[in-house]
C-alpha positions as a printed Julia matrix, in Angstrom:
159×3 Matrix{Float64}:
 17.57  -23.66   16.31
 19.04  -25.83   19.14
 22.54  -26.75   19.99
 23.82  -29.12   22.7
 26.06  -28.31   25.78
 28.54  -30.89   26.03
 27.07  -32.79   22.8
 27.03  -36.45   23.34
 25.68  -39.28   21.22
 25.23  -42.79   22.65
 25.29  -45.47   19.98
 23.9   -48.87   20.51
 25.34  -51.32   17.98
 24.05  -54.9    16.9
 27.76  -56.29   17.06
 31.05  -55.24   19.0
 33.31  -52.8    17.44
 36.59  -51.32   18.67
 36.26  -48.33   20.85
 37.27  -45.16   19.28
 39.54  -44.14   21.98
 40.98  -47.55   22.61
 41.08  -49.92   19.87
 41.91  -52.78   21.93
 38.62  -52.82   23.7
 35.38  -53.76   22.1
 32.02  -52.37   22.79
 28.58  -52.57   21.8
 27.56  -49.04   23.37
 29.86  -46.14   22.6
 29.51  -42.54   23.98
 30.73  -40.1    21.33
 30.97  -36.44   21.6
 29.25  -35.1    18.44
 26.97  -32.14   17.44
 26.3   -33.5    13.83
 25.41  -36.75   12.21
 25.27  -37.33    8.61
 24.38  -40.47    6.58
 26.01  -41.15    3.35
 26.51  -44.32    1.34
 25.43  -46.73    4.29
 27.72  -45.0     6.58
 26.89  -42.8     9.74
 29.38  -40.29   10.5
 29.66  -38.43   13.48
 31.2   -34.76   13.76
 32.2   -32.43   16.54
 32.82  -28.62   15.46
 33.48  -29.63   11.76
 35.84  -32.53   12.44
 35.05  -36.12   11.89
 34.93  -38.02   15.38
 33.6   -41.49   14.25
 31.83  -43.42   11.48
 30.14  -46.68   11.69
 28.0   -48.86    9.08
 24.31  -47.98    9.58
 23.35  -51.48    9.43
 25.49  -52.03   12.45
 23.74  -49.32   14.41
 20.76  -50.31   16.55
 20.06  -46.93   18.41
 21.68  -43.32   18.4
 20.46  -41.15   21.32
 21.24  -37.75   22.09
 22.53  -37.8    25.97
 23.55  -34.17   26.27
 21.25  -31.21   27.44
 19.62  -29.13   24.78
 19.59  -25.31   25.12
 19.29  -22.35   22.64
 22.21  -21.7    20.38
 24.3   -18.84   20.27
 23.96  -16.49   17.13
 25.53  -17.89   14.15
 27.54  -16.28   11.64
 26.06  -15.43    8.28
 25.41  -18.51    5.78
 28.38  -18.63    3.41
 27.29  -17.46   -0.18
 26.53  -19.97   -2.97
 29.55  -20.0    -5.0
 28.43  -23.29   -7.34
 29.23  -22.62  -10.97
 25.99  -24.54  -11.29
 22.84  -26.03   -9.94
 21.53  -29.56   -9.91
 18.6   -28.63  -11.86
 20.74  -27.17  -14.41
 22.78  -30.34  -14.73
 19.52  -32.47  -14.81
 18.28  -30.56  -17.61
 21.15  -32.1   -19.68
 21.61  -35.51  -17.76
 18.14  -36.4   -16.33
 19.28  -38.68  -13.91
 22.36  -36.54  -12.5
 22.91  -37.2    -8.96
 20.51  -39.89   -8.6
 21.12  -43.13   -6.6
 22.41  -46.02   -8.68
 20.31  -49.04   -8.5
 21.85  -52.75   -8.8
 19.89  -52.91  -12.05
 21.61  -50.01  -13.31
 24.98  -51.28  -12.03
 24.64  -54.76  -13.37
 23.76  -53.27  -16.91
 26.42  -50.7   -16.93
 29.03  -53.47  -16.31
 27.59  -55.41  -19.08
 27.43  -52.6   -21.39
 30.92  -51.74  -20.62
 32.16  -55.09  -20.9
 30.53  -55.12  -24.36
 32.69  -52.47  -25.47
 30.65  -49.06  -25.03
 32.81  -45.91  -24.23
 31.92  -43.53  -21.49
 29.96  -40.96  -23.9
 27.55  -43.61  -25.03
 27.07  -44.89  -21.66
 26.3   -41.44  -20.36
 23.69  -41.03  -23.19
 22.06  -44.42  -22.24
 22.12  -43.87  -18.49
 21.16  -39.98  -18.63
 24.39  -39.13  -16.74
 27.41  -37.21  -16.98
 30.47  -39.13  -18.54
 32.29  -38.5   -15.37
 29.79  -40.1   -13.19
 29.96  -43.21  -15.67
 33.67  -43.32  -15.21
 33.31  -42.97  -11.39
 30.79  -45.69  -11.11
 32.67  -47.89  -13.23
 35.93  -47.47  -11.04
 33.87  -47.79   -7.8
 32.39  -51.05   -9.14
 35.95  -52.22  -10.19
 35.31  -52.73  -13.89
 38.13  -54.09  -15.6
 40.46  -51.43  -17.56
 39.08  -48.42  -15.38
 41.75  -46.95  -13.17
 40.27  -45.89   -9.59
 41.23  -42.38   -8.44
 41.83  -41.87   -4.49
 38.96  -39.57   -3.2
 40.3   -36.81   -1.06
 38.73  -36.85    2.38
 36.58  -33.73    3.21
 38.25  -31.59    6.07
 34.56  -30.34    7.1
 31.38  -32.01    7.21
 29.48  -32.2     3.9
 26.7   -29.68    4.84
């Protein structure tokens, strides 16, 4: 396993964005201290020792380059025990599409069926997903009659 001394990532962007250190300055190249990059929902997020230090839309990213030197990592703490009450495989045994990405076609069909009066339980059966996933997706899509709930921000990277 490797780690970076003085971890630094140079991002080249397709367009100008505010500098993370000075929002009054626009840049196309940004150097960010980061030891982890995650990609989720079209956003690249940069982390340094478990703290988010920046995020950018993936489609605005032209290049990401490690600019620090690489050396062997120090010994790491033992991995945390898995405390989940279930596994993805167990959930998918009941709901075949659980944790799968939604397609645009799925989104359109979901909105149509919701507008036609189908409840979350029947939609969950139709899409092979959990009722909570149906509610969350309808909320994200801004479906009428569905309240959106604020999502808590993670305190540590999602890995």
